[in-house]
Amino acid sequence: MDKNSGKAFDYNLFKRLIAHTKPYRFTFFGVALAAILLSLFAVVFASFAGRIVNDAIKVKDPDKLLMLVLAMFGVLLGQVISQLCFNYYANWLGESVIKDVRVALFKKMIGFKMQYFDTSSIGVLVTRAVADMQRIGEIFSQGFFVIVADLLKMLTAAAFMVYLNWKLALLVFALLPIILYATRLFQKAMKKAFIEVRAQVSNLNSFVQERITGMKIVQLFTREEIEKENFRKINEKHQNAWLKTVWYNSIFFPIAEIVTAIAIGLVVYFGVLQDLNSINQDNIGTIVSFLFLIELLFRPLRQIADKFNTLQMGMVAANRVFAILDTDSHIEDTGTIVKDDVKGDIEFKDVRFGYLKDEQVLHGVSFNAKVGQTVAIVGATGAGKSTIINLLNRFYEIDSGAILVDGIDIKEYTLASLRSHIAIVLQDVFLFADTIANNISLMDDSISVKDIEAAAKQIGVHEFISSLPGGYAYNVKERGTMLSSGQRQLIAFLRAYVSNPSVLVLDEATSSVDTYSEQLIQQATEKITQGRTSIIIAHRLATIKKADKILVMDAGKIVETGTHKELLKKGGYYSKLYEAQFLAEEVV
C-alpha cells in the first residue's frame, strides 16, 4: 500500500473503513444531519445580521430589531445544540469503530503463527494496536465529519452570496483558486510527512520497548552512553518528521489568512462603491452579511486543510492496521476432530521442516512415544530439539512427513483440541503481571484457588508459595520479575499440572536454577510425569537417566536411540556427551 503514499486520499481504504460504521448507522446519519443543520444555521445567522442593518437599524425600528435579535438568539441556540450533538456523537462513533477494529486486530494477532512474531517488532505491533487506533478514531471525531460539515457550510455560504449580490460573490470566488491550489499542495505534502511520522513513531516505540525490556544487559555491559546516543538519533529523526508537518502548516495558514483578508477588503471596498452609486443604498446590510459569509467560506477551507491532516494521519494508521488484518500468517485450523480422552500416543513420521525456505532444520525425523512413556531428547544447541516441540503444538507447519497423536494426524484435530491436551514448561518462563493464582489458572474459571492449592501440595510447591507475601494472591509483576528463575519454573510446573494434560513437555526446565529449586523441580517432574506421555528436552544428562527412551539428535537428525544404560554401552555420541559433562562436573 505504500505505493499509494503520494495520493492525497485513498478512496478504497476509506470505503473499507466506513464499512465498520454499519452497526452504528443511525448514529452515523444522526451526525450527518447535525452537520447539515450546522451549515443552515450558520447561513441563516449571517442573513439575520444583514437584515438587522437594513430592516431595523437604518429605519430605526426597535420592535423589528428586538424580533431579529431574538431570532438570531434562537438560531444561535440551534447551532449550540447541533454542535453539541455533532461533537459528542462523532466522537462516540469514532471510539465505537476503533473498539471493534482493535478487537479484530487483537484476534488476528493472537492467531498468527510463531513465525510471524519471529520476524516482527513487538514495539511496532503495540503501536498498531494502541496509537494507530486512536488516529483511526480521529478520522470520525475530528476528520471526516468535520470536513463534510465545513464543505456544507461553504456550499450554502457560496449559494447565499450569489443570491445576495452576484457581483460581490464573483469577486470573492475569484480568490478561491489560489487557496484551493495551496490546499491541494498542502494535502499532498502532509500525506508524505505523516507517513514518515508514523514510521518514526513505530521506530521510537520499538527502541524504547526493547531497551527497557533488556535493561539488565544495557547496564551489565555499561552501554548506557551508547544507547543514550542511539536514542538521541532516533528521537531526532522523530522530531524532524514532526517539524516537516509544522513547516507545512507554517506556510499554508498565513497564505489562507492573507487571502481571507484580501477578500474582506475587496468586498468592503467594492460594496461601499456600489452603495454610494446606488439609489436604494441597501448594500451595507449585504456587506455585513458578506463579512460573515466570507468567514463561512474561507475559514472552513483553512479548517478543512487542518482536519485533512487528521484525516490523512488516520488513513495512514488505517493503512498500517489493515495491512496486519490482511496478513495471511496463521495456521490453517481446518481440523474437525475434538477429543476429550486423548491418550498421548505420539509418532513422528519422516518429518522435515525449516524455519526458512530451503534451509531445513529437521531432516526426516521419525520416532514414537507410547502412552505413559517418558522420552528424553538430547543434543547440541541447534540440533532441532525445541523445533520438535514447536511442531507438535502446530506453532509451525511441517514441510513434509506426518505427526500423529493417538494415530490421528494432528492436522485433523482442531487447534484448540490439540493444544488443550499438551502442556509445556519452557526454559524461559513467561509470567503475566498478575497474581500467582491467575498465572497458574490463566483466568480459567474451571480452576479454583482450592484446586491450585491441592495441586501445589501434590507436587511439593505449596510451602514455597505460602511463604510469599499474600501467598497465591502475590503479584509477580511484569514477566515475573519478583521471583527467581527457579521460582518461576516451579510456577510453570504447577501451571502445567493443573491443566491435567495427556502430553507433558519439559523444555530445558531444570537449566539455570539453584540446587534447592532443582530438587523441587525434580520432585515435581516425577509427580507430574506419572501416568502421562512426557517429552523432556535437557542439556544436563543426569536429569534424564530414568527416561524410558532417549533420542540423541545432531544436525536435525536422530543419530541414536535407547535407554541411558544402552546408550552408554554403545560408546557413541551420547556416551561422549555424557563423559564430557561428567568430567566438567568433576572439575567443578
XYZ file of C-alpha atoms in Angstrom, residues 41-570:
530
model
C -27.915 27.754 10.956
C -24.632 29.473 10.029
C -26.061 30.954 6.819
C -29.326 31.989 8.482
C -27.317 33.736 11.186
C -25.397 35.716 8.520
C -28.695 36.597 6.823
C -30.192 37.938 10.031
C -27.072 40.058 10.650
C -27.617 41.811 7.303
C -31.351 42.236 7.912
C -30.689 43.871 11.283
C -28.689 46.572 9.493
C -31.097 47.121 6.576
C -34.505 46.415 8.148
C -34.015 47.638 11.704
C -31.042 49.918 12.290
C -31.307 52.011 9.086
C -35.061 52.576 9.546
C -34.709 52.890 13.332
C -37.339 50.218 14.123
C -36.719 48.959 17.703
C -39.502 46.355 17.569
C -38.097 44.740 14.464
C -34.608 44.970 15.956
C -35.780 43.055 19.037
C -37.546 40.458 16.895
C -34.455 39.890 14.719
C -32.142 39.746 17.748
C -34.406 37.133 19.364
C -34.469 35.218 16.078
C -30.670 35.311 15.970
C -30.599 34.041 19.540
C -32.855 31.145 18.525
C -30.570 30.347 15.600
C -27.566 30.541 17.912
C -29.262 28.149 20.346
C -29.924 25.747 17.478
C -26.260 25.979 16.488
C -25.146 25.190 20.043
C -27.411 22.148 20.305
C -26.411 20.891 16.851
C -22.720 21.432 17.637
C -23.049 19.571 20.929
C -24.751 16.584 19.259
C -22.261 16.701 16.381
C -19.175 16.709 18.630
C -20.392 14.067 21.084
C -21.781 11.538 18.638
C -18.949 11.946 16.116
C -16.508 11.084 18.916
C -18.777 8.289 20.160
C -18.874 6.807 16.669
C -15.099 7.018 16.326
C -14.498 5.284 19.656
C -17.034 2.572 18.801
C -15.366 1.873 15.457
C -11.849 1.634 16.898
C -13.154 -0.614 19.679
C -14.397 -3.065 17.048
C -11.300 -2.762 14.853
C -8.982 -3.159 17.838
C -10.775 -6.355 18.886
C -10.498 -7.670 15.315
C -6.794 -6.752 15.221
C -6.024 -8.435 18.539
C -7.957 -11.531 17.492
C -5.939 -11.602 14.276
C -2.611 -11.199 16.070
C -3.192 -13.954 18.624
C -3.968 -16.277 15.720
C -0.682 -15.640 13.915
C 1.832 -18.452 13.738
C 5.032 -18.087 15.691
C 6.988 -17.373 12.513
C 5.192 -14.028 12.192
C 6.362 -12.935 15.651
C 9.863 -14.204 14.918
C 10.200 -11.556 12.207
C 8.004 -8.746 13.591
C 8.838 -5.953 16.015
C 6.748 -6.114 19.189
C 7.004 -2.320 19.551
C 5.535 -1.839 16.076
C 2.644 -4.202 16.829
C 1.927 -2.328 20.068
C 1.906 0.945 18.113
C -0.607 -0.521 15.653
C -2.917 -1.732 18.422
C -2.789 1.444 20.531
C -1.548 4.695 18.961
C -2.654 3.932 15.407
C -6.111 3.008 16.650
C -6.561 6.425 18.213
C -5.622 8.021 14.886
C -8.304 5.948 13.176
C -10.870 7.145 15.725
C -9.930 10.739 14.966
C -10.983 10.191 11.343
C -14.570 10.304 12.574
C -14.279 12.603 15.576
C -12.034 15.285 14.031
C -11.650 14.418 10.354
C -14.354 13.140 8.023
C -17.488 14.618 9.618
C -15.838 17.956 10.324
C -14.750 18.156 6.675
C -18.273 17.288 5.491
C -19.789 19.896 7.815
C -17.339 22.529 6.602
C -17.973 21.689 2.942
C -21.714 22.083 3.510
C -21.096 25.460 5.156
C -19.018 26.533 2.168
C -21.632 25.442 -0.390
C -24.533 27.088 1.429
C -22.454 30.234 2.023
C -21.466 30.414 -1.670
C -25.066 29.905 -2.806
C -26.328 32.613 -0.462
C -23.596 35.009 -1.625
C -24.802 34.633 -5.206
C -28.372 35.225 -4.037
C -27.459 38.403 -2.148
C -25.107 40.018 -4.693
C -23.706 38.002 -7.565
C -21.122 40.674 -8.433
C -19.572 40.645 -4.963
C -19.861 36.836 -4.957
C -17.818 36.600 -8.174
C -15.220 38.881 -6.620
C -14.858 36.502 -3.685
C -14.914 33.391 -5.886
C -12.044 34.812 -7.984
C -9.756 34.314 -4.972
C -10.833 30.720 -4.347
C -8.466 29.079 -6.911
C -5.474 30.479 -5.020
C -6.439 28.923 -1.709
C -7.707 25.727 -3.344
C -4.391 25.218 -5.139
C -2.459 25.928 -1.935
C -4.697 23.459 -0.097
C -4.053 20.770 -2.695
C -0.277 21.165 -2.439
C -0.556 21.220 1.337
C -2.523 17.957 1.423
C -0.037 16.067 -0.747
C 2.926 17.291 1.267
C 1.261 16.421 4.571
C 0.384 12.932 3.348
C 4.059 12.097 2.791
C 5.068 13.823 6.018
C 2.596 11.819 8.099
C 3.759 8.513 6.641
C 7.248 9.403 7.832
C 5.889 10.486 11.221
C 4.132 7.139 11.782
C 7.262 5.242 10.743
C 9.396 7.214 13.207
C 6.831 6.734 15.992
C 6.998 2.970 15.429
C 10.807 3.032 15.462
C 10.830 5.057 18.659
C 8.353 2.706 20.376
C 10.327 -0.363 19.304
C 13.638 1.074 20.503
C 12.305 2.154 23.902
C 10.457 -1.112 24.492
C 13.457 -3.278 23.651
C 15.865 -1.259 25.813
C 13.532 -1.242 28.809
C 12.972 -4.994 28.449
C 16.715 -5.586 28.126
C 17.786 -3.028 30.733
C 19.879 -5.590 32.607
C 22.003 -6.194 29.530
C 22.324 -2.448 28.893
C 23.600 -1.816 32.416
C 25.617 -5.021 32.700
C 27.697 -4.154 29.634
C 27.770 -0.421 30.519
C 26.037 0.593 27.295
C 24.141 3.494 28.859
C 26.019 6.191 26.951
C 25.889 4.255 23.674
C 22.141 3.614 23.973
C 21.596 7.229 25.010
C 23.303 8.345 21.809
C 21.303 5.853 19.734
C 18.120 7.124 21.327
C 19.124 10.720 20.628
C 19.500 9.918 16.924
C 16.161 8.109 16.699
C 14.457 10.855 18.690
C 15.988 13.473 16.379
C 14.545 11.671 13.343
C 11.180 11.631 15.107
C 11.468 15.358 15.801
C 12.442 16.148 12.216
C 9.485 14.187 10.884
C 7.107 16.253 13.023
C 8.877 19.504 12.158
C 8.073 18.866 8.494
C 4.379 18.981 9.343
C 4.932 22.145 11.391
C 6.760 23.758 8.450
C 3.959 22.968 6.005
C 1.397 24.390 8.436
C 3.526 27.497 8.927
C 3.463 28.132 5.169
C -0.152 27.297 4.428
C -2.112 29.036 7.172
C -0.598 32.523 6.712
C -1.416 32.239 2.985
C -5.010 31.329 3.863
C -5.253 34.263 6.281
C -3.899 36.717 3.693
C -6.365 35.536 1.027
C -9.244 35.853 3.520
C -8.180 39.383 4.476
C -7.915 40.376 0.778
C -11.411 39.007 0.137
C -12.859 41.009 3.025
C -11.081 44.171 1.871
C -12.325 43.819 -1.713
C -15.914 43.171 -0.623
C -15.924 46.206 1.668
C -14.312 48.459 -0.950
C -16.445 47.491 -3.939
C -19.541 47.002 -1.808
C -19.305 50.557 -0.488
C -18.703 51.851 -4.029
C -21.856 50.092 -5.149
C -23.723 51.514 -2.188
C -22.544 55.075 -2.968
C -23.743 54.721 -6.563
C -26.990 53.027 -5.619
C -30.314 54.815 -5.326
C -31.644 52.454 -2.623
C -28.375 52.263 -0.703
C -29.132 48.806 0.779
C -25.644 47.344 0.295
C -24.461 47.996 3.867
C -26.564 45.102 5.205
C -25.387 42.958 2.316
C -21.751 43.804 3.118
C -22.337 42.852 6.771
C -23.806 39.502 5.665
C -20.877 39.028 3.276
C -18.393 39.519 6.113
C -19.986 36.588 7.940
C -20.286 34.566 4.728
C -16.627 35.090 3.782
C -15.669 33.614 7.135
C -18.017 30.711 6.428
C -16.362 30.221 3.037
C -12.671 30.685 3.847
C -12.431 29.578 7.468
C -13.759 26.080 6.644
C -11.152 25.894 3.882
C -8.435 26.523 6.436
C -10.041 24.077 8.835
C -10.524 21.504 6.108
C -6.805 21.619 5.408
C -6.115 21.209 9.123
C -8.693 18.451 9.521
C -7.430 16.810 6.358
C -4.154 16.422 8.246
C -6.062 14.485 10.891
C -7.869 12.506 8.202
C -4.599 11.659 6.468
C -2.880 10.604 9.683
C -5.874 8.394 10.384
C -5.736 6.976 6.864
C -2.032 6.228 7.209
C -2.770 4.490 10.522
C -5.695 2.582 8.965
C -3.443 1.545 6.099
C -0.970 0.035 8.548
C -3.637 -1.633 10.687
C -5.431 -3.144 7.686
C -2.068 -4.383 6.414
C -1.875 -6.528 9.557
C -5.517 -7.588 9.249
C -4.809 -8.643 5.657
C -1.711 -10.614 6.604
C -2.143 -14.299 5.895
C 0.124 -15.787 8.544
C -1.924 -18.241 10.541
C -2.044 -21.982 10.990
C -4.934 -23.426 8.999
C -7.429 -24.597 11.591
C -9.381 -26.877 9.265
C -9.418 -29.906 11.550
C -12.742 -31.223 12.809
C -11.767 -33.729 15.489
C -12.394 -32.713 19.090
C -11.373 -35.374 21.621
C -11.780 -35.288 25.375
C -9.907 -38.524 26.008
C -6.565 -38.229 24.221
C -4.282 -40.992 25.487
C -0.997 -39.427 24.373
C 0.458 -41.826 21.827
C 2.829 -39.692 19.671
C 4.518 -40.588 16.416
C 6.727 -38.567 14.067
C 6.980 -39.983 10.527
C 9.850 -38.728 8.372
C 9.215 -35.107 9.432
C 11.111 -32.453 7.504
C 10.967 -28.758 8.400
C 12.822 -25.459 8.036
C 12.095 -22.043 9.527
C 13.402 -20.512 6.300
C 12.784 -21.738 2.790
C 15.473 -24.112 1.517
C 17.123 -24.218 4.969
C 15.884 -27.365 6.676
C 16.282 -27.819 10.414
C 14.828 -31.327 10.656
C 15.919 -33.921 8.092
C 13.453 -36.802 8.139
C 12.894 -37.244 11.910
C 10.989 -40.382 12.919
C 10.239 -41.662 16.431
C 7.338 -42.632 18.669
C 6.401 -42.060 22.282
C 3.988 -44.622 23.641
C 1.254 -43.808 26.132
C 2.736 -43.099 29.561
C 6.350 -43.199 28.341
C 8.954 -40.595 29.223
C 11.037 -39.767 26.171
C 14.095 -37.539 26.502
C 15.668 -35.620 23.637
C 19.283 -34.521 23.915
C 21.819 -32.953 21.603
C 23.899 -29.878 20.961
C 22.377 -26.421 20.630
C 20.713 -26.065 17.256
C 20.251 -29.806 16.787
C 16.471 -29.364 16.421
C 15.212 -30.421 19.864
C 12.902 -27.465 20.557
C 11.740 -27.498 16.940
C 10.137 -30.901 17.571
C 8.067 -29.356 20.374
C 7.041 -26.405 18.235
C 5.830 -28.740 15.514
C 3.942 -30.988 17.919
C 1.899 -27.977 19.024
C 1.484 -26.810 15.408
C 3.171 -23.485 16.081
C 4.710 -24.073 12.659
C 3.627 -26.241 9.708
C 5.892 -29.107 8.676
C 7.258 -29.215 5.129
C 6.660 -32.945 4.696
C 6.005 -36.088 6.685
C 3.351 -36.529 9.370
C 2.864 -36.111 13.111
C 0.284 -38.386 14.735
C -1.391 -38.209 18.125
C -3.309 -41.373 19.017
C -2.843 -42.480 15.424
C -4.520 -39.353 14.006
C -2.691 -36.662 12.032
C -2.532 -33.522 14.167
C -3.958 -31.528 11.250
C -7.205 -33.457 11.693
C -7.630 -32.069 15.222
C -8.902 -28.575 15.861
C -6.059 -26.412 17.173
C -7.885 -25.819 20.446
C -8.467 -29.531 20.984
C -4.869 -30.480 20.138
C -3.239 -27.858 22.324
C -5.613 -28.418 25.241
C -4.068 -31.877 25.709
C -0.444 -30.675 25.637
C 1.252 -28.713 28.429
C 4.719 -27.200 28.067
C 7.197 -25.972 30.665
C 9.746 -23.818 28.882
C 13.237 -22.812 29.954
C 12.296 -19.124 29.741
C 9.090 -18.993 31.765
C 6.722 -16.154 30.957
C 4.533 -14.810 33.740
C 1.976 -12.041 33.452
C 1.830 -9.032 35.768
C -0.811 -10.690 37.929
C -1.244 -12.923 40.957
C 0.339 -16.350 41.209
C -3.127 -17.934 41.196
C -4.104 -16.187 37.947
C -0.757 -17.063 36.356
C -1.404 -20.713 37.136
C -5.061 -20.884 36.102
C -4.623 -18.336 33.275
C -8.064 -16.987 34.232
C -9.741 -20.336 33.603
C -12.929 -20.213 35.696
C -12.999 -24.002 35.965
C -9.771 -23.938 38.019
C -10.366 -22.604 41.540
C -7.783 -21.449 44.070
C -8.550 -24.580 46.101
C -7.722 -26.722 43.062
C -4.449 -24.840 42.668
C -3.545 -25.277 46.346
C -4.332 -29.004 46.217
C -2.166 -29.428 43.096
C 0.656 -27.409 44.691
C 0.653 -29.715 47.720
C 0.761 -32.778 45.483
C 3.907 -31.658 43.630
C 5.561 -30.088 46.670
C 5.473 -26.349 45.913
C 2.705 -25.238 48.303
C 5.201 -24.367 51.043
C 7.204 -22.133 48.712
C 4.120 -20.238 47.502
C 2.701 -19.860 51.023
C 5.954 -18.243 52.140
C 5.413 -15.355 49.719
C 3.578 -12.181 50.909
C -0.068 -12.848 50.166
C 0.593 -16.433 49.104
C -1.375 -17.284 45.968
C -2.529 -13.643 45.731
C 1.083 -12.424 45.429
C 1.548 -10.210 42.358
C 4.661 -11.299 40.462
C 4.799 -8.051 38.401
C 5.706 -7.859 34.724
C 7.321 -11.062 33.389
C 7.533 -12.387 36.961
C 10.481 -10.190 37.923
C 9.621 -10.505 41.638
C 10.522 -14.211 41.522
C 13.794 -16.019 40.887
C 14.214 -18.144 37.757
C 13.795 -21.298 39.852
C 10.603 -19.997 41.428
C 9.223 -19.098 38.026
C 9.958 -22.638 36.876
C 8.004 -24.042 39.807
C 5.032 -21.835 38.924
C 5.270 -23.107 35.338
C 5.260 -26.725 36.573
C 2.161 -26.071 38.633
C 0.511 -24.333 35.674
C 1.140 -27.419 33.546
C -0.028 -29.803 36.268
C -3.409 -28.161 36.952
C -4.262 -28.292 33.244
C -4.163 -32.118 33.529
C -2.577 -32.701 30.107
C -2.285 -36.008 28.251
C 1.138 -34.974 26.951
C 3.691 -33.087 29.032
C 6.701 -31.330 27.512
C 9.638 -30.081 29.590
C 11.970 -27.927 27.515
C 15.243 -27.356 29.405
C 13.134 -26.925 32.537
C 15.954 -27.508 35.017
C 18.615 -25.291 33.466
C 19.848 -22.149 35.187
C 18.205 -22.859 38.554
C 19.654 -23.158 42.054
C 20.183 -26.520 43.758
C 17.174 -26.185 46.068
C 14.842 -25.244 43.208
C 16.276 -28.086 41.110
C 15.401 -30.577 43.860
C 11.839 -29.261 44.000
C 11.654 -29.368 40.209
C 12.898 -32.986 40.167
C 10.216 -33.924 42.691
C 7.590 -32.078 40.680
C 8.799 -33.751 37.490
C 8.440 -37.243 38.946
C 4.931 -36.416 40.125
C 3.513 -34.762 37.020
C 5.032 -37.251 34.550
C 3.293 -40.206 36.195
C 0.628 -41.769 34.004
C 1.107 -39.449 31.030
C 3.303 -39.258 27.956
C 6.228 -36.955 28.654
C 8.857 -35.454 26.390
C 11.865 -33.986 28.163
C 14.467 -31.837 26.437
C 17.601 -31.444 28.512
C 21.237 -30.426 28.306
C 22.048 -31.915 31.707
C 22.038 -35.639 31.058
C 21.956 -36.528 34.761
C 18.293 -35.415 34.868
C 17.111 -37.944 32.269
C 18.678 -41.201 33.449
C 15.253 -42.641 34.292
C 13.729 -41.843 30.881
C 12.157 -44.830 29.076
C 13.770 -43.719 25.831
C 16.434 -41.192 24.917
C 16.667 -39.691 21.454
C 20.074 -38.244 20.583
C 19.939 -35.529 17.923
C 22.650 -33.988 15.818
C 22.201 -31.525 12.939
C 18.472 -32.161 12.630
C 18.678 -35.965 12.664
C 18.193 -38.656 15.300
C 21.568 -40.369 15.453
C 20.994 -42.672 18.456
C 18.050 -44.148 20.352
C 17.916 -46.163 23.587
C 17.891 -46.018 27.365
C 20.610 -44.319 29.380
C 22.448 -47.581 30.020
C 22.057 -48.820 26.443
C 23.463 -45.619 25.006
C 26.430 -45.625 27.373
C 27.264 -49.173 26.298
C 27.251 -48.150 22.626
